[in-house]
PDB file of N, CA and C in Angstrom:
ATOM      1  N   MET O   1      21.271 -44.540 178.062  1.00 53.00           N
ATOM      2  CA  MET O   1      19.952 -44.409 178.077  1.00 53.00           C
ATOM      3  C   MET O   1      19.579 -43.944 179.870  1.00 53.00           C
ATOM      4  N   LYS O   2      18.842 -43.373 179.929  1.00 51.00           N
ATOM      5  CA  LYS O   2      18.845 -43.506 181.888  1.00 51.00           C
ATOM      6  C   LYS O   2      17.409 -44.836 182.359  1.00 51.00           C
ATOM      7  N   PRO O   3      17.868 -44.811 183.219  1.00 55.00           N
ATOM      8  CA  PRO O   3      16.380 -45.534 183.582  1.00 55.00           C
ATOM      9  C   PRO O   3      15.085 -44.806 183.752  1.00 55.00           C
ATOM     10  N   THR O   4      13.715 -45.441 183.921  1.00 49.00           N
ATOM     11  CA  THR O   4      12.952 -44.352 183.562  1.00 49.00           C
ATOM     12  C   THR O   4      12.471 -43.777 185.362  1.00 49.00           C
ATOM     13  N   TYR O   5      12.873 -44.590 186.211  1.00 50.00           N
ATOM     14  CA  TYR O   5      12.650 -43.653 187.359  1.00 50.00           C
ATOM     15  C   TYR O   5      13.430 -42.704 187.599  1.00 50.00           C
ATOM     16  N   LEU O   6      14.642 -42.217 186.554  1.00 52.00           N
ATOM     17  CA  LEU O   6      15.842 -41.228 186.764  1.00 52.00           C
ATOM     18  C   LEU O   6      14.957 -39.802 186.413  1.00 52.00           C
ATOM     19  N   MET O   7      14.009 -40.402 185.161  1.00 53.00           N
ATOM     20  CA  MET O   7      13.346 -39.554 184.476  1.00 53.00           C
ATOM     21  C   MET O   7      12.239 -39.058 184.820  1.00 53.00           C
ATOM     22  N   LEU O   8      11.728 -39.237 185.931  1.00 52.00           N
ATOM     23  CA  LEU O   8       9.991 -39.035 186.218  1.00 52.00           C
ATOM     24  C   LEU O   8      10.488 -37.686 187.232  1.00 52.00           C
ATOM     25  N   PRO O   9      11.271 -37.345 187.809  1.00 56.00           N
ATOM     26  CA  PRO O   9      11.403 -36.569 188.716  1.00 56.00           C
ATOM     27  C   PRO O   9      11.409 -35.079 186.759  1.00 56.00           C
ATOM     28  N   THR O  10      11.896 -35.093 186.703  1.00 52.00           N
ATOM     29  CA  THR O  10      11.853 -34.410 185.429  1.00 52.00           C
ATOM     30  C   THR O  10      10.696 -33.717 184.788  1.00 52.00           C
ATOM     31  N   ALA O  11       9.844 -35.117 184.572  1.00 52.00           N
ATOM     32  CA  ALA O  11       8.578 -36.055 183.610  1.00 52.00           C
ATOM     33  C   ALA O  11       7.668 -34.326 184.641  1.00 52.00           C
ATOM     34  N   LEU O  12       7.920 -34.522 185.824  1.00 48.00           N
ATOM     35  CA  LEU O  12       6.888 -34.164 186.715  1.00 48.00           C
ATOM     36  C   LEU O  12       7.242 -32.271 186.955  1.00 48.00           C
ATOM     37  N   MET O  13       8.170 -32.287 186.878  1.00 51.00           N
ATOM     38  CA  MET O  13       8.568 -31.225 187.273  1.00 51.00           C
ATOM     39  C   MET O  13       8.122 -29.993 185.598  1.00 51.00           C
ATOM     40  N   LEU O  14       8.758 -31.005 184.891  1.00 50.00           N
ATOM     41  CA  LEU O  14       7.600 -30.294 183.586  1.00 50.00           C
ATOM     42  C   LEU O  14       5.974 -30.172 183.131  1.00 50.00           C
ATOM     43  N   ALA O  15       5.262 -31.316 184.823  1.00 48.00           N
ATOM     44  CA  ALA O  15       3.958 -31.219 184.528  1.00 48.00           C
ATOM     45  C   ALA O  15       3.692 -29.546 184.805  1.00 48.00           C
ATOM     46  N   LEU O  16       4.099 -29.943 186.410  1.00 47.00           N
ATOM     47  CA  LEU O  16       3.982 -28.972 187.284  1.00 47.00           C
ATOM     48  C   LEU O  16       3.939 -27.358 186.576  1.00 47.00           C
ATOM     49  N   THR O  17       5.013 -27.169 185.959  1.00 47.00           N
ATOM     50  CA  THR O  17       5.375 -25.631 185.656  1.00 47.00           C
ATOM     51  C   THR O  17       4.491 -25.781 183.645  1.00 47.00           C
ATOM     52  N   ALA O  18       3.607 -26.018 183.826  1.00 49.00           N
ATOM     53  CA  ALA O  18       2.707 -26.543 182.414  1.00 49.00           C
ATOM     54  C   ALA O  18       2.351 -24.936 182.039  1.00 49.00           C
ATOM     55  N   PRO O  19       2.248 -24.241 180.897  1.00 54.00           N
ATOM     56  CA  PRO O  19       2.249 -22.710 180.834  1.00 54.00           C
ATOM     57  C   PRO O  19       0.253 -23.085 180.765  1.00 54.00           C
ATOM     58  N   VAL O  20      -0.850 -22.378 181.462  1.00 52.00           N
ATOM     59  CA  VAL O  20      -2.271 -21.933 181.077  1.00 52.00           C
ATOM     60  C   VAL O  20      -2.475 -22.052 179.829  1.00 52.00           C
ATOM     61  N   PRO O  21      -3.298 -22.548 179.263  1.00 61.00           N
ATOM     62  CA  PRO O  21      -3.856 -22.325 178.193  1.00 61.00           C
ATOM     63  C   PRO O  21      -4.344 -21.234 177.429  1.00 61.00           C
ATOM     64  N   ALA O  22      -4.017 -21.366 176.326  1.00 67.00           N
ATOM     65  CA  ALA O  22      -4.196 -19.324 176.288  1.00 67.00           C
ATOM     66  C   ALA O  22      -5.915 -19.974 175.727  1.00 67.00           C
ATOM     67  N   GLY O  23      -6.497 -19.001 175.857  1.00 76.00           N
ATOM     68  CA  GLY O  23      -8.055 -18.873 175.624  1.00 76.00           C
ATOM     69  C   GLY O  23      -8.785 -19.514 176.642  1.00 76.00           C
ATOM     70  N   LEU O  24      -7.936 -19.770 177.940  1.00 92.00           N
ATOM     71  CA  LEU O  24      -8.961 -19.928 179.163  1.00 92.00           C
ATOM     72  C   LEU O  24      -9.567 -19.253 179.566  1.00 92.00           C
ATOM     73  N   ALA O  25     -10.981 -19.099 180.098  1.00 96.00           N
ATOM     74  CA  ALA O  25     -11.816 -17.978 180.488  1.00 96.00           C
ATOM     75  C   ALA O  25     -11.493 -17.680 181.690  1.00 96.00           C
ATOM     76  N   GLU O  26     -11.516 -16.483 182.013  1.00 98.00           N
ATOM     77  CA  GLU O  26     -11.089 -16.214 183.327  1.00 98.00           C
ATOM     78  C   GLU O  26     -12.240 -15.267 184.154  1.00 98.00           C
ATOM     79  N   TYR O  27     -12.857 -15.893 185.113  1.00 98.00           N
ATOM     80  CA  TYR O  27     -13.580 -15.204 185.808  1.00 98.00           C
ATOM     81  C   TYR O  27     -13.302 -14.542 187.217  1.00 98.00           C
ATOM     82  N   ARG O  28     -14.276 -13.709 188.206  1.00 98.00           N
ATOM     83  CA  ARG O  28     -13.484 -13.014 189.327  1.00 98.00           C
ATOM     84  C   ARG O  28     -14.663 -12.952 190.198  1.00 98.00           C
ATOM     85  N   LEU O  29     -13.688 -13.210 191.615  1.00 98.00           N
ATOM     86  CA  LEU O  29     -14.665 -13.294 192.850  1.00 98.00           C
ATOM     87  C   LEU O  29     -14.234 -12.305 193.563  1.00 98.00           C
ATOM     88  N   VAL O  30     -14.975 -11.234 193.708  1.00 98.00           N
ATOM     89  CA  VAL O  30     -13.897 -10.586 195.298  1.00 98.00           C
ATOM     90  C   VAL O  30     -14.508 -10.329 197.079  1.00 98.00           C
ATOM     91  N   ILE O  31     -13.821 -10.370 197.843  1.00 98.00           N
ATOM     92  CA  ILE O  31     -13.725 -10.759 198.896  1.00 98.00           C
ATOM     93  C   ILE O  31     -14.043  -9.262 199.589  1.00 98.00           C
ATOM     94  N   LYS O  32     -15.120  -8.568 200.199  1.00 98.00           N
ATOM     95  CA  LYS O  32     -15.358  -7.272 200.534  1.00 98.00           C
ATOM     96  C   LYS O  32     -15.975  -7.019 201.391  1.00 98.00           C
ATOM     97  N   ASN O  33     -15.931  -7.024 202.715  1.00 98.00           N
ATOM     98  CA  ASN O  33     -16.616  -6.792 204.295  1.00 98.00           C
ATOM     99  C   ASN O  33     -17.306  -7.941 204.420  1.00 98.00           C
ATOM    100  N   HIS O  34     -16.053  -9.347 204.415  1.00 98.00           N
ATOM    101  CA  HIS O  34     -16.476 -10.581 204.545  1.00 98.00           C
ATOM    102  C   HIS O  34     -17.642 -11.480 203.362  1.00 98.00           C
ATOM    103  N   ARG O  35     -17.963 -11.065 202.116  1.00 98.00           N
ATOM    104  CA  ARG O  35     -18.430 -11.538 201.407  1.00 98.00           C
ATOM    105  C   ARG O  35     -18.080 -11.306 199.757  1.00 98.00           C
ATOM    106  N   PHE O  36     -18.726 -12.883 199.595  1.00 98.00           N
ATOM    107  CA  PHE O  36     -18.162 -13.107 198.152  1.00 98.00           C
ATOM    108  C   PHE O  36     -19.160 -11.648 197.236  1.00 98.00           C
ATOM    109  N   ASN O  37     -18.541 -11.616 196.165  1.00 98.00           N
ATOM    110  CA  ASN O  37     -19.281 -10.562 194.962  1.00 98.00           C
ATOM    111  C   ASN O  37     -18.534 -10.973 193.952  1.00 98.00           C
ATOM    112  N   PRO O  38     -19.211 -11.963 193.020  1.00 98.00           N
ATOM    113  CA  PRO O  38     -21.098 -11.939 193.103  1.00 98.00           C
ATOM    114  C   PRO O  38     -20.995 -12.875 193.532  1.00 98.00           C
ATOM    115  N   ALA O  39     -22.376 -13.304 194.569  1.00 98.00           N
ATOM    116  CA  ALA O  39     -22.483 -14.459 195.568  1.00 98.00           C
ATOM    117  C   ALA O  39     -22.899 -15.692 194.279  1.00 98.00           C
ATOM    118  N   ASN O  40     -23.334 -15.119 193.253  1.00 98.00           N
ATOM    119  CA  ASN O  40     -23.730 -15.741 192.341  1.00 98.00           C
ATOM    120  C   ASN O  40     -23.180 -16.037 190.812  1.00 98.00           C
ATOM    121  N   LEU O  41     -22.370 -16.732 190.844  1.00 98.00           N
ATOM    122  CA  LEU O  41     -21.220 -16.489 189.305  1.00 98.00           C
ATOM    123  C   LEU O  41     -21.374 -17.389 188.778  1.00 98.00           C
ATOM    124  N   VAL O  42     -22.062 -16.937 187.335  1.00 98.00           N
ATOM    125  CA  VAL O  42     -22.227 -18.360 186.201  1.00 98.00           C
ATOM    126  C   VAL O  42     -21.093 -18.166 185.778  1.00 98.00           C
ATOM    127  N   ILE O  43     -21.136 -19.535 185.105  1.00 98.00           N
ATOM    128  CA  ILE O  43     -19.586 -20.234 184.347  1.00 98.00           C
ATOM    129  C   ILE O  43     -20.520 -21.010 183.493  1.00 98.00           C
ATOM    130  N   PRO O  44     -19.637 -21.296 182.901  1.00 97.00           N
ATOM    131  CA  PRO O  44     -20.510 -22.394 181.214  1.00 97.00           C
ATOM    132  C   PRO O  44     -20.234 -23.868 181.627  1.00 97.00           C
ATOM    133  N   ALA O  45     -20.933 -24.673 181.067  1.00 98.00           N
ATOM    134  CA  ALA O  45     -20.448 -25.631 181.672  1.00 98.00           C
ATOM    135  C   ALA O  45     -19.740 -26.619 180.553  1.00 98.00           C
ATOM    136  N   GLY O  46     -18.774 -27.800 181.198  1.00 97.00           N
ATOM    137  CA  GLY O  46     -17.930 -28.703 179.916  1.00 97.00           C
ATOM    138  C   GLY O  46     -16.995 -27.670 179.462  1.00 97.00           C
ATOM    139  N   GLN O  47     -16.449 -26.521 180.298  1.00 97.00           N
ATOM    140  CA  GLN O  47     -14.873 -25.837 180.450  1.00 97.00           C
ATOM    141  C   GLN O  47     -14.457 -25.712 181.168  1.00 97.00           C
ATOM    142  N   LYS O  48     -13.022 -25.740 181.586  1.00 97.00           N
ATOM    143  CA  LYS O  48     -12.478 -25.110 182.073  1.00 97.00           C
ATOM    144  C   LYS O  48     -11.618 -23.817 182.534  1.00 97.00           C
ATOM    145  N   ILE O  49     -12.017 -23.181 183.745  1.00 98.00           N
ATOM    146  CA  ILE O  49     -11.753 -21.651 183.486  1.00 98.00           C
ATOM    147  C   ILE O  49     -10.745 -21.829 184.896  1.00 98.00           C
ATOM    148  N   LYS O  50     -10.339 -20.669 185.303  1.00 98.00           N
ATOM    149  CA  LYS O  50      -9.184 -19.741 185.463  1.00 98.00           C
ATOM    150  C   LYS O  50     -10.134 -18.618 186.510  1.00 98.00           C
ATOM    151  N   LEU O  51     -10.251 -19.423 187.829  1.00 98.00           N
ATOM    152  CA  LEU O  51     -11.267 -18.220 188.893  1.00 98.00           C
ATOM    153  C   LEU O  51     -10.336 -17.555 189.357  1.00 98.00           C
ATOM    154  N   VAL O  52     -10.065 -16.444 189.493  1.00 98.00           N
ATOM    155  CA  VAL O  52      -8.933 -15.374 189.933  1.00 98.00           C
ATOM    156  C   VAL O  52     -10.337 -14.614 191.978  1.00 98.00           C
ATOM    157  N   ILE O  53      -9.788 -14.853 192.321  1.00 98.00           N
ATOM    158  CA  ILE O  53     -10.280 -14.606 193.617  1.00 98.00           C
ATOM    159  C   ILE O  53      -9.612 -13.097 194.472  1.00 98.00           C
ATOM    160  N   GLU O  54      -9.796 -12.366 195.287  1.00 98.00           N
ATOM    161  CA  GLU O  54      -9.604 -11.332 194.907  1.00 98.00           C
ATOM    162  C   GLU O  54      -9.777 -10.397 196.369  1.00 98.00           C
ATOM    163  N   ASN O  55      -9.101 -10.502 197.443  1.00 98.00           N
ATOM    164  CA  ASN O  55      -9.477 -10.180 198.638  1.00 98.00           C
ATOM    165  C   ASN O  55      -8.946  -8.931 199.306  1.00 98.00           C
ATOM    166  N   LEU O  56     -10.119  -7.880 199.022  1.00 98.00           N
ATOM    167  CA  LEU O  56     -10.229  -6.561 199.292  1.00 98.00           C
ATOM    168  C   LEU O  56      -9.779  -6.092 201.303  1.00 98.00           C
ATOM    169  N   ASP O  57     -10.955  -7.265 201.426  1.00 98.00           N
ATOM    170  CA  ASP O  57     -10.313  -7.431 203.708  1.00 98.00           C
ATOM    171  C   ASP O  57      -8.932  -7.260 203.894  1.00 98.00           C
ATOM    172  N   PRO O  58      -8.735  -6.641 205.290  1.00 98.00           N
ATOM    173  CA  PRO O  58      -7.693  -6.707 205.582  1.00 98.00           C
ATOM    174  C   PRO O  58      -7.292  -7.784 206.217  1.00 98.00           C
ATOM    175  N   THR O  59      -8.279  -9.070 206.513  1.00 98.00           N
ATOM    176  CA  THR O  59      -7.616 -10.187 207.258  1.00 98.00           C
ATOM    177  C   THR O  59      -8.166 -11.331 206.321  1.00 98.00           C
ATOM    178  N   ALA O  60      -7.371 -12.358 206.298  1.00 98.00           N
ATOM    179  CA  ALA O  60      -7.183 -13.481 205.166  1.00 98.00           C
ATOM    180  C   ALA O  60      -8.682 -14.165 205.472  1.00 98.00           C
ATOM    181  N   GLU O  61      -9.110 -14.729 204.101  1.00 98.00           N
ATOM    182  CA  GLU O  61     -10.777 -15.405 203.865  1.00 98.00           C
ATOM    183  C   GLU O  61      -9.595 -17.266 203.294  1.00 98.00           C
ATOM    184  N   GLU O  62     -10.657 -17.856 203.439  1.00 97.00           N
ATOM    185  CA  GLU O  62     -10.375 -18.881 202.699  1.00 97.00           C
ATOM    186  C   GLU O  62     -11.393 -19.018 201.678  1.00 97.00           C
ATOM    187  N   PHE O  63     -11.306 -19.882 200.567  1.00 98.00           N
ATOM    188  CA  PHE O  63     -12.193 -20.334 199.578  1.00 98.00           C
ATOM    189  C   PHE O  63     -12.281 -21.841 199.699  1.00 98.00           C
ATOM    190  N   GLU O  64     -13.771 -22.162 200.168  1.00 98.00           N
ATOM    191  CA  GLU O  64     -13.120 -23.732 200.715  1.00 98.00           C
ATOM    192  C   GLU O  64     -15.185 -24.106 199.535  1.00 98.00           C
ATOM    193  N   SER O  65     -14.803 -25.553 199.025  1.00 98.00           N
ATOM    194  CA  SER O  65     -16.523 -26.035 199.057  1.00 98.00           C
ATOM    195  C   SER O  65     -15.857 -27.519 198.372  1.00 98.00           C
ATOM    196  N   HIS O  66     -17.195 -27.792 198.928  1.00 97.00           N
ATOM    197  CA  HIS O  66     -17.055 -29.575 199.204  1.00 97.00           C
ATOM    198  C   HIS O  66     -17.063 -29.830 198.140  1.00 97.00           C
ATOM    199  N   GLN O  67     -18.191 -29.257 197.036  1.00 97.00           N
ATOM    200  CA  GLN O  67     -18.947 -29.783 196.148  1.00 97.00           C
ATOM    201  C   GLN O  67     -17.635 -29.884 194.999  1.00 97.00           C
ATOM    202  N   LEU O  68     -17.113 -28.872 194.487  1.00 97.00           N
ATOM    203  CA  LEU O  68     -15.945 -28.803 193.765  1.00 97.00           C
ATOM    204  C   LEU O  68     -14.087 -28.890 194.443  1.00 97.00           C
ATOM    205  N   ASN O  69     -14.696 -29.841 195.526  1.00 97.00           N
ATOM    206  CA  ASN O  69     -13.277 -30.040 196.158  1.00 97.00           C
ATOM    207  C   ASN O  69     -12.539 -29.080 195.763  1.00 97.00           C
ATOM    208  N   ARG O  70     -12.369 -28.542 196.586  1.00 97.00           N
ATOM    209  CA  ARG O  70     -11.402 -27.051 196.505  1.00 97.00           C
ATOM    210  C   ARG O  70     -11.276 -26.521 197.789  1.00 97.00           C
ATOM    211  N   GLU O  71      -9.861 -25.659 198.068  1.00 97.00           N
ATOM    212  CA  GLU O  71      -9.858 -25.071 199.378  1.00 97.00           C
ATOM    213  C   GLU O  71      -8.673 -24.381 199.247  1.00 97.00           C
ATOM    214  N   LYS O  72      -9.006 -22.991 199.157  1.00 97.00           N
ATOM    215  CA  LYS O  72      -7.936 -22.218 199.516  1.00 97.00           C
ATOM    216  C   LYS O  72      -7.676 -20.447 200.138  1.00 97.00           C
ATOM    217  N   ILE O  73      -6.854 -20.380 200.579  1.00 98.00           N
ATOM    218  CA  ILE O  73      -6.761 -19.442 201.319  1.00 98.00           C
ATOM    219  C   ILE O  73      -6.067 -18.290 200.479  1.00 98.00           C
ATOM    220  N   VAL O  74      -6.752 -17.500 200.887  1.00 98.00           N
ATOM    221  CA  VAL O  74      -6.815 -15.867 199.979  1.00 98.00           C
ATOM    222  C   VAL O  74      -6.174 -14.956 201.120  1.00 98.00           C
ATOM    223  N   PRO O  75      -4.651 -14.465 201.196  1.00 98.00           N
ATOM    224  CA  PRO O  75      -4.293 -13.705 202.162  1.00 98.00           C
ATOM    225  C   PRO O  75      -5.054 -11.952 201.759  1.00 98.00           C
ATOM    226  N   ALA O  76      -5.122 -11.766 203.029  1.00 98.00           N
ATOM    227  CA  ALA O  76      -5.151 -10.567 203.763  1.00 98.00           C
ATOM    228  C   ALA O  76      -4.716  -8.949 202.600  1.00 98.00           C
ATOM    229  N   ASN O  77      -5.794  -8.990 201.188  1.00 98.00           N
ATOM    230  CA  ASN O  77      -5.505  -7.611 200.480  1.00 98.00           C
ATOM    231  C   ASN O  77      -4.439  -8.653 199.622  1.00 98.00           C
ATOM    232  N   GLY O  78      -4.847  -9.691 199.034  1.00 98.00           N
ATOM    233  CA  GLY O  78      -4.124 -10.095 197.982  1.00 98.00           C
ATOM    234  C   GLY O  78      -5.271 -11.061 197.063  1.00 98.00           C
ATOM    235  N   LYS O  79      -4.642 -11.624 196.405  1.00 98.00           N
ATOM    236  CA  LYS O  79      -5.615 -12.339 195.237  1.00 98.00           C
ATOM    237  C   LYS O  79      -4.601 -13.854 195.328  1.00 98.00           C
ATOM    238  N   THR O  80      -5.835 -14.828 194.686  1.00 98.00           N
ATOM    239  CA  THR O  80      -5.091 -16.413 194.022  1.00 98.00           C
ATOM    240  C   THR O  80      -6.016 -16.717 193.415  1.00 98.00           C
ATOM    241  N   SER O  81      -5.287 -17.451 192.510  1.00 98.00           N
ATOM    242  CA  SER O  81      -6.365 -18.288 191.229  1.00 98.00           C
ATOM    243  C   SER O  81      -6.883 -19.655 192.060  1.00 98.00           C
ATOM    244  N   VAL O  82      -7.844 -20.173 191.055  1.00 97.00           N
ATOM    245  CA  VAL O  82      -8.494 -21.493 191.239  1.00 97.00           C
ATOM    246  C   VAL O  82      -8.617 -21.884 189.941  1.00 97.00           C
ATOM    247  N   PHE O  83      -8.450 -22.937 189.203  1.00 98.00           N
ATOM    248  CA  PHE O  83      -8.741 -23.715 188.166  1.00 98.00           C
ATOM    249  C   PHE O  83     -10.150 -24.816 188.413  1.00 98.00           C
ATOM    250  N   LEU O  84     -10.791 -24.548 187.859  1.00 97.00           N
ATOM    251  CA  LEU O  84     -12.337 -25.803 187.589  1.00 97.00           C
ATOM    252  C   LEU O  84     -12.507 -26.312 186.662  1.00 97.00           C
ATOM    253  N   GLY O  85     -13.141 -27.020 186.750  1.00 96.00           N
ATOM    254  CA  GLY O  85     -13.853 -28.054 184.976  1.00 96.00           C
ATOM    255  C   GLY O  85     -12.924 -28.674 184.604  1.00 96.00           C
ATOM    256  N   PRO O  86     -13.589 -29.072 183.269  1.00 97.00           N
ATOM    257  CA  PRO O  86     -15.028 -28.626 182.973  1.00 97.00           C
ATOM    258  C   PRO O  86     -15.496 -28.882 184.340  1.00 97.00           C
ATOM    259  N   LEU O  87     -17.112 -28.354 184.376  1.00 98.00           N
ATOM    260  CA  LEU O  87     -18.178 -28.669 185.014  1.00 98.00           C
ATOM    261  C   LEU O  87     -19.352 -29.302 184.642  1.00 98.00           C
ATOM    262  N   ASP O  88     -19.931 -30.323 185.362  1.00 98.00           N
ATOM    263  CA  ASP O  88     -21.873 -30.839 184.896  1.00 98.00           C
ATOM    264  C   ASP O  88     -22.691 -29.336 185.434  1.00 98.00           C
ATOM    265  N   PRO O  89     -23.464 -29.089 184.044  1.00 98.00           N
ATOM    266  CA  PRO O  89     -24.512 -27.837 184.639  1.00 98.00           C
ATOM    267  C   PRO O  89     -25.312 -28.527 186.284  1.00 98.00           C
ATOM    268  N   GLY O  90     -25.081 -27.430 186.856  1.00 98.00           N
ATOM    269  CA  GLY O  90     -25.663 -27.777 188.161  1.00 98.00           C
ATOM    270  C   GLY O  90     -25.632 -26.044 188.864  1.00 98.00           C
ATOM    271  N   THR O  91     -25.227 -26.143 190.555  1.00 98.00           N
ATOM    272  CA  THR O  91     -24.805 -25.101 191.401  1.00 98.00           C
ATOM    273  C   THR O  91     -23.963 -25.741 192.668  1.00 98.00           C
ATOM    274  N   TYR O  92     -23.339 -25.276 192.356  1.00 98.00           N
ATOM    275  CA  TYR O  92     -21.704 -25.861 193.314  1.00 98.00           C
ATOM    276  C   TYR O  92     -21.375 -24.196 194.371  1.00 98.00           C
ATOM    277  N   PRO O  93     -21.632 -24.691 195.871  1.00 98.00           N
ATOM    278  CA  PRO O  93     -21.871 -23.836 196.818  1.00 98.00           C
ATOM    279  C   PRO O  93     -20.426 -23.867 197.014  1.00 98.00           C
ATOM    280  N   PHE O  94     -19.779 -22.366 197.840  1.00 98.00           N
ATOM    281  CA  PHE O  94     -19.007 -22.584 197.780  1.00 98.00           C
ATOM    282  C   PHE O  94     -18.944 -21.438 199.133  1.00 98.00           C
ATOM    283  N   PHE O  95     -18.232 -21.052 199.752  1.00 98.00           N
ATOM    284  CA  PHE O  95     -18.195 -20.576 201.612  1.00 98.00           C
ATOM    285  C   PHE O  95     -16.766 -20.318 201.780  1.00 98.00           C
ATOM    286  N   GLY O  96     -16.387 -18.753 203.099  1.00 97.00           N
ATOM    287  CA  GLY O  96     -14.808 -18.356 203.270  1.00 97.00           C
ATOM    288  C   GLY O  96     -15.359 -19.166 204.986  1.00 97.00           C
ATOM    289  N   GLU O  97     -14.092 -19.885 204.427  1.00 94.00           N
ATOM    290  CA  GLU O  97     -14.394 -20.399 206.538  1.00 94.00           C
ATOM    291  C   GLU O  97     -14.360 -19.686 207.360  1.00 94.00           C
ATOM    292  N   PHE O  98     -13.442 -18.804 206.847  1.00 97.00           N
ATOM    293  CA  PHE O  98     -12.922 -18.036 208.368  1.00 97.00           C
ATOM    294  C   PHE O  98     -14.281 -16.882 208.591  1.00 97.00           C
ATOM    295  N   ASN O  99     -15.447 -17.531 208.071  1.00 96.00           N
ATOM    296  CA  ASN O  99     -16.886 -15.704 207.925  1.00 96.00           C
ATOM    297  C   ASN O  99     -17.893 -16.414 207.380  1.00 96.00           C
ATOM    298  N   PRO O 100     -18.201 -18.339 207.668  1.00 95.00           N
ATOM    299  CA  PRO O 100     -19.077 -19.240 207.178  1.00 95.00           C
ATOM    300  C   PRO O 100     -20.742 -18.454 207.108  1.00 95.00           C
ATOM    301  N   LYS O 101     -21.116 -17.558 208.222  1.00 96.00           N
ATOM    302  CA  LYS O 101     -22.277 -17.092 208.111  1.00 96.00           C
ATOM    303  C   LYS O 101     -22.433 -15.714 206.684  1.00 96.00           C
ATOM    304  N   THR O 102     -21.503 -14.963 206.613  1.00 97.00           N
ATOM    305  CA  THR O 102     -21.233 -13.883 205.509  1.00 97.00           C
ATOM    306  C   THR O 102     -20.564 -14.196 204.244  1.00 97.00           C
ATOM    307  N   ALA O 103     -19.614 -14.581 204.495  1.00 98.00           N
ATOM    308  CA  ALA O 103     -19.366 -15.424 203.013  1.00 98.00           C
ATOM    309  C   ALA O 103     -19.418 -16.555 202.893  1.00 98.00           C
ATOM    310  N   THR O 104     -20.230 -16.499 201.496  1.00 98.00           N
ATOM    311  CA  THR O 104     -21.205 -17.582 201.174  1.00 98.00           C
ATOM    312  C   THR O 104     -21.535 -17.575 199.307  1.00 98.00           C
ATOM    313  N   GLY O 105     -21.819 -18.571 198.731  1.00 98.00           N
ATOM    314  CA  GLY O 105     -22.315 -18.316 197.180  1.00 98.00           C
ATOM    315  C   GLY O 105     -21.961 -19.648 196.358  1.00 98.00           C
ATOM    316  N   ASN O 106     -22.512 -19.495 195.133  1.00 98.00           N
ATOM    317  CA  ASN O 106     -22.344 -20.457 194.279  1.00 98.00           C
ATOM    318  C   ASN O 106     -22.025 -20.103 193.032  1.00 98.00           C
ATOM    319  N   ILE O 107     -21.109 -21.261 192.368  1.00 98.00           N
ATOM    320  CA  ILE O 107     -20.750 -21.207 191.134  1.00 98.00           C
ATOM    321  C   ILE O 107     -21.700 -21.814 190.516  1.00 98.00           C
ATOM    322  N   ILE O 108     -22.411 -21.455 189.974  1.00 98.00           N
ATOM    323  CA  ILE O 108     -23.900 -22.083 188.384  1.00 98.00           C
ATOM    324  C   ILE O 108     -23.133 -22.034 187.164  1.00 98.00           C
ATOM    325  N   VAL O 109     -23.124 -23.195 187.106  1.00 98.00           N
ATOM    326  CA  VAL O 109     -22.739 -23.834 185.893  1.00 98.00           C
ATOM    327  C   VAL O 109     -24.179 -24.165 184.291  1.00 98.00           C
ATOM    328  N   LYS O 110     -23.921 -23.404 183.771  1.00 97.00           N
ATOM    329  CA  LYS O 110     -25.339 -23.405 182.659  1.00 97.00           C
ATOM    330  C   LYS O 110     -24.487 -24.555 181.317  1.00 97.00           C
TER     331      LYS O 110
END
């Protein structure tokens, strides 16, 4: 039998490549003209969700939220995913770090 410390890398790789649970609700944000749409996205409380962020602008943007503890670059004309939750009811602001005056919004959890 292998020592436990030799099995750790294999266990870690399996955890990192675990599939997304079936039935995970998916929500979408679009970045266009350096603005998030919708600016206020409502999601259910107590559930884990997948947030797909699509950037239609020719420049990169960053989805950032201090309250959600998330920071993710969204490439120009590209998309990325962020997993959130489960969250308590409330309002969680987010912004685009590269265009903080226009790229703003809220995740509203009900």
